[in-house]
Coordinates of N, CA and C in Angstrom, one line a residue:
X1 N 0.8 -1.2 0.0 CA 0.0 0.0 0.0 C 0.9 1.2 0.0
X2 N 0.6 2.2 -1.0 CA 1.2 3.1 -0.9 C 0.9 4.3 0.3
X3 N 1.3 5.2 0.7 CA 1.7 6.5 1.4 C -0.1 7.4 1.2
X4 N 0.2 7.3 -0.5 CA -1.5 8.4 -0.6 C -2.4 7.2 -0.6
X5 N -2.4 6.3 0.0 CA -3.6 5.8 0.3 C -4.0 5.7 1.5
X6 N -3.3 5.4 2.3 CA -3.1 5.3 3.6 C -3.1 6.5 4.5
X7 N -2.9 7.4 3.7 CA -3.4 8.8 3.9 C -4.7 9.3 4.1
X8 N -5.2 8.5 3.0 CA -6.6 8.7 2.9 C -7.3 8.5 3.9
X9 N -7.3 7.0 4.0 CA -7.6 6.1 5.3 C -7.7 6.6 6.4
X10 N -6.7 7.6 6.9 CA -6.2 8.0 8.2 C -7.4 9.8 8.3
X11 N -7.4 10.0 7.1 CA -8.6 11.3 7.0 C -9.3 10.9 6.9
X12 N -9.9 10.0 6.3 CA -11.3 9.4 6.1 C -11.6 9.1 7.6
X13 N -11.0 8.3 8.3 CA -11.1 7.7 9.6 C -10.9 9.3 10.6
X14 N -10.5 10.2 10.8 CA -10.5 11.3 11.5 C -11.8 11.8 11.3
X15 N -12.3 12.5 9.7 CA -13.3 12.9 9.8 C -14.4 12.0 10.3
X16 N -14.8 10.7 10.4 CA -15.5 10.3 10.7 C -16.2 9.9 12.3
X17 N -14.3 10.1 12.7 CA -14.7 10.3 14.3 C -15.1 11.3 14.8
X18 N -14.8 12.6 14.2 CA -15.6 14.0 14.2 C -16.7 14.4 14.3
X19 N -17.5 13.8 13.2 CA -18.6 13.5 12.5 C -19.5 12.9 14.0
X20 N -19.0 11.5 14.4 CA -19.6 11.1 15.4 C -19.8 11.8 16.6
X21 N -18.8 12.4 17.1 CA -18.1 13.1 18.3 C -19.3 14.2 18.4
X22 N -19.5 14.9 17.1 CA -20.3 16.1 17.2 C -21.5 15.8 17.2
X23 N -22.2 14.6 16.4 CA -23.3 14.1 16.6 C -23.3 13.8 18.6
X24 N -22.7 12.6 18.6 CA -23.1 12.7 20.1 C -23.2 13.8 21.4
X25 N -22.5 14.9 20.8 CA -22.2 16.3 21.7 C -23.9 16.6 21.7
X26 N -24.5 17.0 20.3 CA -25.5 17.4 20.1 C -27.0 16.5 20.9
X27 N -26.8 15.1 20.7 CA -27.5 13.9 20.7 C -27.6 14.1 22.6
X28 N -26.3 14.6 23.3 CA -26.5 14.3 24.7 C -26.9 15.8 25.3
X29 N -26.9 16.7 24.6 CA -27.1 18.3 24.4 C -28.7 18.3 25.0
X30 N -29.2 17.4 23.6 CA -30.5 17.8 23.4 C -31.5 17.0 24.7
X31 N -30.5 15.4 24.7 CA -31.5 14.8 25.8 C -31.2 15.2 26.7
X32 N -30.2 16.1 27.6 CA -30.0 16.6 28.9 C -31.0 17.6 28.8
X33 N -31.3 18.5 27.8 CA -32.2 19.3 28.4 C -33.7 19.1 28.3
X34 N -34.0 17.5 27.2 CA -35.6 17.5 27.2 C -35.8 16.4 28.8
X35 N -34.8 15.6 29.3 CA -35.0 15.1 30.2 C -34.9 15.9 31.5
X36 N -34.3 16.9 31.4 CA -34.0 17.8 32.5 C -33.0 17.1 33.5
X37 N -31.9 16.3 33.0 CA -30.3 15.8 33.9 C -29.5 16.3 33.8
X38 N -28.8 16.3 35.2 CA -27.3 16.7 35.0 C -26.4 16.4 34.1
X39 N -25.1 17.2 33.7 CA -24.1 16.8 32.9 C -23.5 16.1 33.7
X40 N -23.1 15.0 33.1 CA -22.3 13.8 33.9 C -20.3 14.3 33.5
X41 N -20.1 13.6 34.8 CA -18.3 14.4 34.3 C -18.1 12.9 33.2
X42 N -17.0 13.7 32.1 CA -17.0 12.3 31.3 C -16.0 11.5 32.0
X43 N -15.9 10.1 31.6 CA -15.3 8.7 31.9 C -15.3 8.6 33.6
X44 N -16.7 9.0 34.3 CA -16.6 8.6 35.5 C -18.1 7.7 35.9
X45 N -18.2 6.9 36.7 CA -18.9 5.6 37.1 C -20.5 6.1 36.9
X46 N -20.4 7.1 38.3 CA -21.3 7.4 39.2 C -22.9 6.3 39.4
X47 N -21.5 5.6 40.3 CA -22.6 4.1 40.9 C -23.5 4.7 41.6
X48 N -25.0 4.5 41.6 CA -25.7 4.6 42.5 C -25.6 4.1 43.8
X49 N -24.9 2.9 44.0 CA -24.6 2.1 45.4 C -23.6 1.3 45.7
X50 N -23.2 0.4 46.7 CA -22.1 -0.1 46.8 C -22.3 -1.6 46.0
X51 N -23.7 -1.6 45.4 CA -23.9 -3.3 44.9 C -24.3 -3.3 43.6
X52 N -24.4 -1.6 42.9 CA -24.2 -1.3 41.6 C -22.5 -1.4 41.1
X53 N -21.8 -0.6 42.5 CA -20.1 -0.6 42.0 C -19.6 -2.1 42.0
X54 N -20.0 -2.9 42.7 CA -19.6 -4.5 42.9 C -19.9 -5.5 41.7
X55 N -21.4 -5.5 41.4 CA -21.8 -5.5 39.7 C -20.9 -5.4 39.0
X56 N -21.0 -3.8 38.9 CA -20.4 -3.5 37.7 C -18.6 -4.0 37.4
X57 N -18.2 -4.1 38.5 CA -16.8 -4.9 38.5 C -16.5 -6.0 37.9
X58 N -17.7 -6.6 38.3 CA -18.0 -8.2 37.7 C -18.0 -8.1 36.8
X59 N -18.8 -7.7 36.1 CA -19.8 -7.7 34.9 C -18.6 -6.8 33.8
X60 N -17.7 -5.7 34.2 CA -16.8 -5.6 33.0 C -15.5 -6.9 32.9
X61 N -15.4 -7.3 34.3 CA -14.6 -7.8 34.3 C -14.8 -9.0 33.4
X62 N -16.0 -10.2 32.8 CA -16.5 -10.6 32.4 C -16.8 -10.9 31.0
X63 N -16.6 -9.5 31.1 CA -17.0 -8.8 29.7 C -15.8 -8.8 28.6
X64 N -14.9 -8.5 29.3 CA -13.2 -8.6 29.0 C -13.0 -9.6 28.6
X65 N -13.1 -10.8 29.6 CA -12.6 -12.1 29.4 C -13.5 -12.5 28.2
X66 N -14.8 -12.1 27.8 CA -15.8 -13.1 26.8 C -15.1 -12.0 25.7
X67 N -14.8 -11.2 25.7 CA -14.2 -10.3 24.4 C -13.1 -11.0 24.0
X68 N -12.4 -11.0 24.8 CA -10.9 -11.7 24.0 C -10.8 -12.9 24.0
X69 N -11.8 -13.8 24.4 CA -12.0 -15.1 23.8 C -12.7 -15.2 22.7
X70 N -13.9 -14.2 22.1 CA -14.6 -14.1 21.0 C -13.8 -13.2 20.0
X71 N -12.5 -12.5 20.0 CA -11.9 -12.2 19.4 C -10.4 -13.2 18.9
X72 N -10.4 -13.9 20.0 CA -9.5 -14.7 19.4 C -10.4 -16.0 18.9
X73 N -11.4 -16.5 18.7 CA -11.7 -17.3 18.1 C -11.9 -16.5 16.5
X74 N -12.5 -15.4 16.4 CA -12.6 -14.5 15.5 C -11.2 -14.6 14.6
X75 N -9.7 -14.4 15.1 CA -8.7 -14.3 14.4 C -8.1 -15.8 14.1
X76 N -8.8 -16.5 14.7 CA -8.1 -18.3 14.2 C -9.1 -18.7 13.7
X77 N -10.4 -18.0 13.2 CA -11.1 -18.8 12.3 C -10.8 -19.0 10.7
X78 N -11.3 -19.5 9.8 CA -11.2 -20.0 9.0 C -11.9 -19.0 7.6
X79 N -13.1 -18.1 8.3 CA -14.3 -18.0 8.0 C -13.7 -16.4 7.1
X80 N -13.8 -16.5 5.8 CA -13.6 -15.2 5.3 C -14.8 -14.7 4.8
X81 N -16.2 -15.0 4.5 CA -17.0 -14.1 4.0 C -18.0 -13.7 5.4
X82 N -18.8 -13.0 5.2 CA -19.9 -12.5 5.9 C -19.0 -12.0 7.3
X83 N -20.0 -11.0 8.4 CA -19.4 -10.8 9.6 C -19.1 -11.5 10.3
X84 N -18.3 -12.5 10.9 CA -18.0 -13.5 12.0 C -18.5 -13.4 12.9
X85 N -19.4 -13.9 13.7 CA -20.3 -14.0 15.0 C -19.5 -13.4 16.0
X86 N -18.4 -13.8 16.2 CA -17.4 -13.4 17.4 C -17.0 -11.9 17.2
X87 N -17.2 -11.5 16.4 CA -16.6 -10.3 16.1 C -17.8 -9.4 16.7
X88 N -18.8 -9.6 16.0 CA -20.1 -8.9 16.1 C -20.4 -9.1 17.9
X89 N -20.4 -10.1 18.7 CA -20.1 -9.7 20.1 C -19.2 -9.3 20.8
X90 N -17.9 -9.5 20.3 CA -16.8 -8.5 20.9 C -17.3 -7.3 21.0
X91 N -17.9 -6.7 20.1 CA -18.3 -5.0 19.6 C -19.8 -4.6 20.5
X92 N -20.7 -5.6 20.5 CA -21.3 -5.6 21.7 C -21.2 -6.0 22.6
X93 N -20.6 -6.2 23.4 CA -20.4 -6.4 24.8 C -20.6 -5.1 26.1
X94 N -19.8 -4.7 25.4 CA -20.3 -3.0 26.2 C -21.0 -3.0 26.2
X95 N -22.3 -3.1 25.5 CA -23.4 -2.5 26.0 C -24.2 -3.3 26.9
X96 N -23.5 -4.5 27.7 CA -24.0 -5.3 29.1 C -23.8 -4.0 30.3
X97 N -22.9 -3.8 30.5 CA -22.8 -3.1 31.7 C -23.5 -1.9 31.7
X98 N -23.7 -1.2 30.3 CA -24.4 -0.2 30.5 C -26.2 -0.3 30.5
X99 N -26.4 -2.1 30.7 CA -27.7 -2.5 30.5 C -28.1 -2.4 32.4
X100 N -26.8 -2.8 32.8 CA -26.9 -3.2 34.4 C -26.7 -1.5 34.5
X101 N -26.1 -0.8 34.2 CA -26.8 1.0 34.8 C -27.8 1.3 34.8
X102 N -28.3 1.0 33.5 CA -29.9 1.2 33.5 C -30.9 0.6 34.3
X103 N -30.7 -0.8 34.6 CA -31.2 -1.2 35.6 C -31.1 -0.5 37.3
X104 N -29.8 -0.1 37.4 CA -29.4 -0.1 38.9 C -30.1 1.3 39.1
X105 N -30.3 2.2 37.8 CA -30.8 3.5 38.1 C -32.3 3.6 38.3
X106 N -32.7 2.6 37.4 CA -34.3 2.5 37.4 C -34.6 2.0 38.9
X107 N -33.7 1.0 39.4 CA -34.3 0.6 40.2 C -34.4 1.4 41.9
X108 N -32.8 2.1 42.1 CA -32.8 2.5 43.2 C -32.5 4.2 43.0
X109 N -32.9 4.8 41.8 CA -33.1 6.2 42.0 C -34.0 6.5 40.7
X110 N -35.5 5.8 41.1 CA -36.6 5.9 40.8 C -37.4 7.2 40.5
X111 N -36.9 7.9 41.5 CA -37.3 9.9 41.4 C -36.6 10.5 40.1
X112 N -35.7 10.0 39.8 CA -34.6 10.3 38.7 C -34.8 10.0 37.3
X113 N -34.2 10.7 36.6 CA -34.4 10.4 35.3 C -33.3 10.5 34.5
X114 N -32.4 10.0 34.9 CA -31.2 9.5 34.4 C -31.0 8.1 34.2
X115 N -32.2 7.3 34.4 CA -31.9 6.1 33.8 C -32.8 6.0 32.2
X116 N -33.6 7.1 32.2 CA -33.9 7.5 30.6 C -32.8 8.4 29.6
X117 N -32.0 8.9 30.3 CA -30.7 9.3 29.6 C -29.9 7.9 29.4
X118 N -29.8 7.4 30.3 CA -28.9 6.3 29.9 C -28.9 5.6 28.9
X119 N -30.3 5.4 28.6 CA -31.1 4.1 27.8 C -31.2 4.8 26.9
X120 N -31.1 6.1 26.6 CA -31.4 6.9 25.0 C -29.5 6.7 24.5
X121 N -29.0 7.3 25.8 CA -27.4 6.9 25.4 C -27.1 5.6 24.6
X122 N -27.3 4.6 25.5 CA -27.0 3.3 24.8 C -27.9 2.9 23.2
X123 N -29.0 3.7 23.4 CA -29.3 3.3 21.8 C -28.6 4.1 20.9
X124 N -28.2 5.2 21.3 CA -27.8 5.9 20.2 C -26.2 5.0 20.0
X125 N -25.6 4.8 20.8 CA -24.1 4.0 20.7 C -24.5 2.8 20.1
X126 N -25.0 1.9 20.7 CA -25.5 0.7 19.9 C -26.3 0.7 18.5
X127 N -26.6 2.1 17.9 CA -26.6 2.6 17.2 C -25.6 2.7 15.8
X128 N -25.0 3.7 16.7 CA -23.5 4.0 16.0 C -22.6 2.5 15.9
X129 N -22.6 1.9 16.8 CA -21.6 0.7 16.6 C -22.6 -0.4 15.5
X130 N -23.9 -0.3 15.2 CA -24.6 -1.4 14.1 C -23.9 -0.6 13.5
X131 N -24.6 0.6 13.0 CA -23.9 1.1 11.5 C -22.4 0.8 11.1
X132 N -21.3 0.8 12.5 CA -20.4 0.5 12.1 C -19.6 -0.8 11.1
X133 N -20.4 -2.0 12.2 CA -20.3 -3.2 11.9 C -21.1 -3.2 10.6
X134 N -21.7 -2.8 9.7 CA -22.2 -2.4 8.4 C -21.9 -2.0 7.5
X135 N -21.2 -1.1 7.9 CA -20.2 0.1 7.3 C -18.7 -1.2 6.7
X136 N -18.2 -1.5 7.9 CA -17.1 -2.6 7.7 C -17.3 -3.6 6.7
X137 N -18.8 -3.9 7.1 CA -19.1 -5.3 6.2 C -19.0 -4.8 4.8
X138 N -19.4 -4.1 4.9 CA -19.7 -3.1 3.1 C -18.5 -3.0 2.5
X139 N -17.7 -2.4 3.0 CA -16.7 -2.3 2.2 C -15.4 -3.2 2.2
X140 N -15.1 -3.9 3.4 CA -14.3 -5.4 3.5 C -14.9 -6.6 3.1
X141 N -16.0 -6.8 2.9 CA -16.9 -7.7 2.7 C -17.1 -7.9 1.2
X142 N -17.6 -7.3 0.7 CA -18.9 -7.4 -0.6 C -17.7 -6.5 -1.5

């Protein structure tokens, strides 16, 4: 591969994280203020309890181990056409623990409505990551 392709690649792939970045700015803009929630600080927990933080430990921890076994079956398989099953759950996985927030919020901060931000969050991501795995198939694939 030459230099101007790989160039390309590397812009193509910037603008596209852009593209997303801004979408989700806007996407979490709009639901904080039709839900009426706080801004959450980014990449932090905020466990509702000591048995949501305990969970949730499990449950990524978990998550980890089924990822890199479904990615290494992914890389020793055999299988070149269509999306490989293992691939397709590696890329969802994440969205377990963010299924157990939603839960832990609905359940023990009921007055709140941050477990309807959550659950709009995760679709919009589970969202973004189908079209991804689409996107991939499309043009590695077919």
């Amino acid at each position: 591969m030459n230099n101007d392709v790989l160039g390309n690649i590397w812009l193509d792939l910037a603008v596209f994280v852009l593209i997303i970045s801004f979408l989700h700015f806007v996407f979490s803009k709009l639901m904080r203020r039709l839900l009426k929630v706080e801004k959450r600080k980014p990449f932090s927990y905020n466990y509702v309890n000591d048995q949501h933080k305990k969970g949730d430990k499990i449950i990524r921890t978990l998550v980890v181990i089924i990822a890199i076994i479904a990615l290494g079956i992914h890389y020793n398989s055999e299988v070149t056409t269509g999306i490989p099953v293992a691939l397709i759950i590696a890329m969802l996985l994440p969205l377990i623990p963010e299924l157990y927030r939603i839960y832990m919020e609905k359940k023990y901060q009921s007055y709140s409505k941050n477990y309807k931000y959550t659950l709009a969050e995760t679709l919009f991501w589970t969202t973004i990551i189908v079209f991804c795995i689409l996107l991939i198939y499309r043009l590695y694939y077919l």
